[in-house]
Coordinates of C-alpha atoms and ligand atoms in Angstrom, one line a residue:
M1322 CA 9.3 22.0 13.4
M1323 CA 13.1 21.3 13.7
F1324 CA 14.5 18.2 12.1
Q1325 CA 17.7 16.8 13.4
A1326 CA 20.1 14.7 11.2
I1327 CA 20.3 11.2 12.8
N1328 CA 23.3 9.0 12.1
R1329 CA 21.9 5.5 11.3
K1330 CA 25.2 3.9 10.0
G1331 CA 26.2 0.8 12.0
T1332 CA 22.6 0.0 13.0
Y1333 CA 22.0 -2.7 10.3
T1334 CA 20.1 -0.3 8.1
T1335 CA 19.6 -1.6 4.6
K1336 CA 20.1 1.7 2.9
Y1337 CA 23.4 2.6 4.6
D1338 CA 24.9 -0.6 5.9
D1339 CA 24.2 -2.6 2.7
A1340 CA 25.3 0.1 0.2
K1341 CA 28.8 -1.3 -0.2
K1342 CA 27.5 -4.8 -1.0
K1343 CA 24.9 -3.5 -3.4
F1344 CA 26.7 -0.6 -5.1
G1345 CA 30.4 -1.3 -4.4
R1346 CA 30.8 1.9 -2.4
D1347 CA 29.4 3.3 0.8
D1348 CA 29.8 7.1 0.3
L1349 CA 26.4 7.3 -1.3
L1350 CA 23.4 9.4 -0.1
P1351 CA 20.3 7.2 -0.3
L1352 CA 17.3 9.4 -1.1
W1353 CA 14.8 6.7 -0.1
V1354 CA 11.3 7.8 0.6
A1355 CA 9.8 4.7 2.2
D1356 CA 12.7 4.5 4.8
M1357 CA 13.3 8.1 5.9
D1358 CA 15.6 9.3 8.6
L1359 CA 12.9 10.9 10.7
A1360 CA 12.6 9.9 14.4
S1361 CA 9.5 8.0 15.4
P1362 CA 7.1 10.0 17.6
L1363 CA 8.2 10.0 21.3
C1364 CA 4.9 8.3 22.3
V1365 CA 5.8 5.4 20.0
Q1366 CA 9.4 5.2 21.3
E1367 CA 8.2 5.2 24.9
T1368 CA 5.5 2.5 24.3
I1369 CA 8.0 0.2 22.7
Q1370 CA 10.6 0.8 25.4
K1371 CA 8.1 0.1 28.1
R1372 CA 7.1 -3.2 26.5
A1373 CA 10.8 -4.1 25.9
A1374 CA 11.5 -3.5 29.5
H1375 CA 9.5 -6.6 30.4
P1376 CA 12.0 -9.5 30.0
V1377 CA 9.6 -12.1 28.4
Y1378 CA 8.8 -11.7 24.7
G1379 CA 6.1 -14.3 24.2
Y1380 CA 3.1 -14.6 22.0
T1381 CA 0.7 -11.7 22.3
V1382 CA -3.0 -11.1 21.8
Y1383 CA -4.6 -8.2 19.8
P1384 CA -6.7 -6.3 22.4
N1385 CA -9.9 -4.5 21.5
A1386 CA -8.0 -1.2 21.8
Y1387 CA -5.9 -2.4 18.7
Y1388 CA -9.0 -2.7 16.6
E1389 CA -10.6 0.5 18.0
A1390 CA -7.5 2.5 17.1
I1391 CA -7.6 1.3 13.5
Q1392 CA -11.4 1.9 13.3
N1393 CA -11.1 5.4 14.8
W1394 CA -8.2 6.4 12.5
M1395 CA -9.9 5.1 9.3
K1396 CA -13.2 6.9 10.3
K1397 CA -11.5 10.2 11.3
R1398 CA -9.0 10.4 8.4
F1399 CA -10.9 8.7 5.5
D1400 CA -14.5 8.6 6.6
W1401 CA -14.4 4.9 6.3
A1402 CA -16.4 2.9 8.8
V1403 CA -14.6 -0.5 8.9
D1404 CA -16.0 -3.4 11.0
A1405 CA -13.6 -4.9 13.6
E1406 CA -14.3 -8.4 12.1
S1407 CA -13.0 -7.2 8.7
I1408 CA -9.6 -6.3 10.1
V1409 CA -7.0 -9.0 9.7
P1410 CA -3.6 -8.3 11.3
C1411 CA -0.7 -9.3 8.9
Y1412 CA 3.0 -8.8 8.9
G1413 CA 3.8 -6.3 6.1
V1414 CA 2.0 -5.0 3.1
V1415 CA 4.1 -6.8 0.5
P1416 CA 3.7 -10.2 2.2
S1417 CA -0.1 -9.5 2.4
L1418 CA -0.2 -8.7 -1.3
N1419 CA 1.3 -12.1 -1.9
F1420 CA -1.2 -13.8 0.4
A1421 CA -4.1 -12.0 -1.5
I1422 CA -2.8 -13.2 -4.9
N1423 CA -2.5 -16.8 -3.6
A1424 CA -5.9 -16.6 -2.0
Y1425 CA -7.9 -15.0 -4.7
S1426 CA -6.3 -16.2 -8.0
K1427 CA -4.8 -19.3 -9.6
E1428 CA -1.9 -19.9 -12.0
G1429 CA -2.6 -18.4 -15.4
D1430 CA -5.2 -15.9 -14.2
G1431 CA -4.9 -12.3 -15.4
I1432 CA -3.9 -9.7 -12.9
L1433 CA -4.1 -6.1 -13.8
I1434 CA -1.7 -3.4 -12.6
Q1435 CA -0.8 0.2 -13.6
T1436 CA 2.8 0.9 -14.4
P1437 CA 5.1 2.6 -13.7
L1438 CA 4.7 0.9 -10.4
Y1439 CA 6.4 -0.1 -7.1
P1440 CA 8.3 -3.2 -8.4
P1441 CA 7.1 -5.9 -5.9
F1442 CA 3.6 -5.9 -7.6
A1443 CA 4.9 -7.2 -11.0
A1444 CA 7.4 -9.4 -9.3
S1445 CA 4.7 -11.2 -7.2
I1446 CA 2.5 -11.7 -10.3
K1447 CA 5.4 -13.2 -12.3
E1448 CA 6.7 -15.4 -9.4
K1449 CA 3.2 -16.8 -8.9
K1450 CA 2.8 -17.6 -12.7
R1451 CA -0.2 -15.3 -13.1
K1452 CA -0.6 -13.3 -16.4
L1453 CA 0.5 -9.7 -16.0
L1454 CA -1.8 -7.2 -17.6
D1455 CA -0.6 -3.6 -17.7
N1456 CA -2.9 -0.6 -17.9
T1457 CA 0.1 1.8 -18.5
L1458 CA -0.5 5.2 -17.0
L1459 CA -0.4 8.1 -19.5
Y1460 CA 1.6 11.2 -18.6
K1461 CA -0.6 14.1 -19.9
N1462 CA -0.9 17.7 -18.9
G1463 CA 1.7 17.4 -16.1
R1464 CA 0.2 14.4 -14.4
Y1465 CA -0.3 10.7 -14.8
Q1466 CA -3.8 9.6 -15.9
I1467 CA -5.7 6.4 -16.5
D1468 CA -6.7 5.3 -20.0
F1469 CA -10.1 3.9 -19.1
D1470 CA -10.7 2.2 -22.5
D1471 CA -7.5 0.2 -22.1
F1472 CA -8.4 -0.4 -18.4
E1473 CA -11.7 -2.0 -19.3
S1474 CA -10.4 -4.1 -22.2
K1475 CA -7.8 -5.6 -19.8
A1476 CA -10.2 -5.9 -16.8
K1477 CA -12.3 -8.2 -19.0
E1478 CA -9.3 -10.7 -18.9
S1479 CA -8.5 -10.1 -15.2
T1480 CA -9.4 -11.9 -12.0
L1481 CA -7.7 -9.3 -9.8
F1482 CA -6.8 -5.6 -10.0
L1483 CA -3.9 -4.6 -7.8
L1484 CA -4.6 -0.9 -7.2
C1485 CA -1.9 1.3 -5.7
S1486 CA -3.7 4.2 -4.0
P1487 CA -2.1 6.7 -3.5
H1488 CA 0.1 5.6 -6.4
N1489 CA 3.8 4.9 -6.0
P1490 CA 5.9 6.2 -7.9
T1491 CA 3.7 8.7 -9.7
G1492 CA 2.4 10.4 -6.6
R1493 CA -1.2 10.4 -7.8
A1494 CA -3.9 10.4 -5.2
W1495 CA -6.8 9.1 -7.3
T1496 CA -9.9 11.3 -7.4
K1497 CA -13.3 10.1 -6.3
E1498 CA -14.4 10.2 -9.9
E1499 CA -11.5 8.1 -11.1
L1500 CA -12.1 5.5 -8.4
E1501 CA -15.8 5.4 -9.2
K1502 CA -15.0 4.5 -12.8
I1503 CA -12.4 1.9 -11.7
I1504 CA -15.0 0.3 -9.3
D1505 CA -17.8 0.3 -11.9
I1506 CA -15.6 -1.5 -14.4
C1507 CA -14.4 -4.0 -11.8
I1508 CA -17.9 -4.7 -10.7
K1509 CA -19.0 -5.1 -14.3
H1510 CA -16.3 -7.7 -15.1
E1511 CA -16.2 -9.3 -11.6
V1512 CA -12.7 -8.2 -10.9
L1513 CA -11.6 -8.3 -7.2
I1514 CA -9.8 -5.1 -6.2
I1515 CA -6.7 -5.5 -3.9
S1516 CA -5.9 -1.9 -2.9
D1517 CA -2.5 -1.1 -1.4
E1518 CA -3.2 2.1 0.6
I1519 CA 0.1 2.2 2.6
H1520 CA 0.7 5.8 1.6
A1521 CA -2.8 7.1 2.5
D1522 CA -1.4 9.2 5.3
V1523 CA 1.0 11.2 3.2
V1524 CA -1.5 12.8 0.9
Y1525 CA -1.2 16.6 0.9
A1526 CA -3.6 19.2 -0.6
Q1527 CA -5.9 16.4 -1.8
I1528 CA -8.1 13.7 -0.2
H1529 CA -7.4 10.0 0.0
H1530 CA -10.5 8.0 -0.8
S1531 CA -10.2 4.5 0.5
I1532 CA -11.7 1.8 -1.7
G1533 CA -13.2 0.4 1.4
S1534 CA -15.3 3.6 1.8
F1535 CA -17.3 2.9 -1.4
E1536 CA -20.4 1.1 -0.4
K1537 CA -20.9 -0.8 -3.7
I1538 CA -17.4 -2.5 -3.6
K1539 CA -17.2 -3.1 0.1
Q1540 CA -17.8 -6.8 -0.2
R1541 CA -15.4 -7.2 -3.1
C1542 CA -12.1 -5.6 -2.1
V1543 CA -9.1 -6.1 0.1
I1544 CA -7.4 -3.0 1.6
L1545 CA -3.8 -3.3 2.5
S1546 CA -2.9 -0.7 5.1
S1547 CA -0.1 0.0 7.6
T1548 CA 1.0 2.5 10.1
L1549 CA 3.6 5.0 8.8
Ligands
PLP178 C1 3.2 1.0 -2.5 C2 4.0 0.3 -1.4 N1 3.5 -0.8 -0.9 C3 4.2 -1.5 0.1 C4 5.4 -1.1 0.5 C5 6.2 -1.8 1.6 O1 5.3 -2.4 2.5 P1 5.8 -3.4 3.6 O2 7.2 -2.9 4.1 O3 4.8 -3.3 4.7 O4 5.9 -4.8 3.0 C6 6.0 0.1 0.0 C7 7.3 0.6 0.4 O5 7.9 1.4 -0.3 C8 5.2 0.8 -1.0 O6 5.7 1.9 -1.6

């Protein structure tokens, strides 16, 4: 496949057009993974252009096809059969993470995370005056691993566990065995799992196991997902 360099400067992009304000210079090369300079697929561009050609941009409904597309994708890619009634459209994964913290915990509650971690997780916990508990990942034998004794001792004090799966920034796609252990500990200590699976579609040479696909935790988890 051929990739073409696309100039995005002057299109109100954060990474180029805000660089001067943020870093004092604009001759930087932002190597940003979440906001890459790849063109959206033609079918996506065409669908948006077709919709935009209609001059009225009013409120919209979510047609059955919307739910079916998500269900088919989750089943095909992750062998996860999700009910249409369990799908809640939201605007952004980070806003949804904040909604989940508000909905399922209260001030002073312990919330468990695994650092190093995408910064908005810790920021949300602190902003909402919850108690941050960190099961720091251990870098052993060339990859990040979970200290399960530490995980369990902190899970005992936690209301929520904010899982990042696959994990940003370590790049770990958690194995089925690791996730089973996490789930068992969370069930044992009645910890609700909020699983950010935004990067599920960029797992290579491994398999992404959605928390939603584990029967025993199905009723005690929230999966945050998004199109790439
Ligand atoms: C783990 C993770 N969650 C969420 C986001 C951002 O999600 P959204 O833009 O939908 O709020 C990112 C972006 O880098 C991310 O890495």
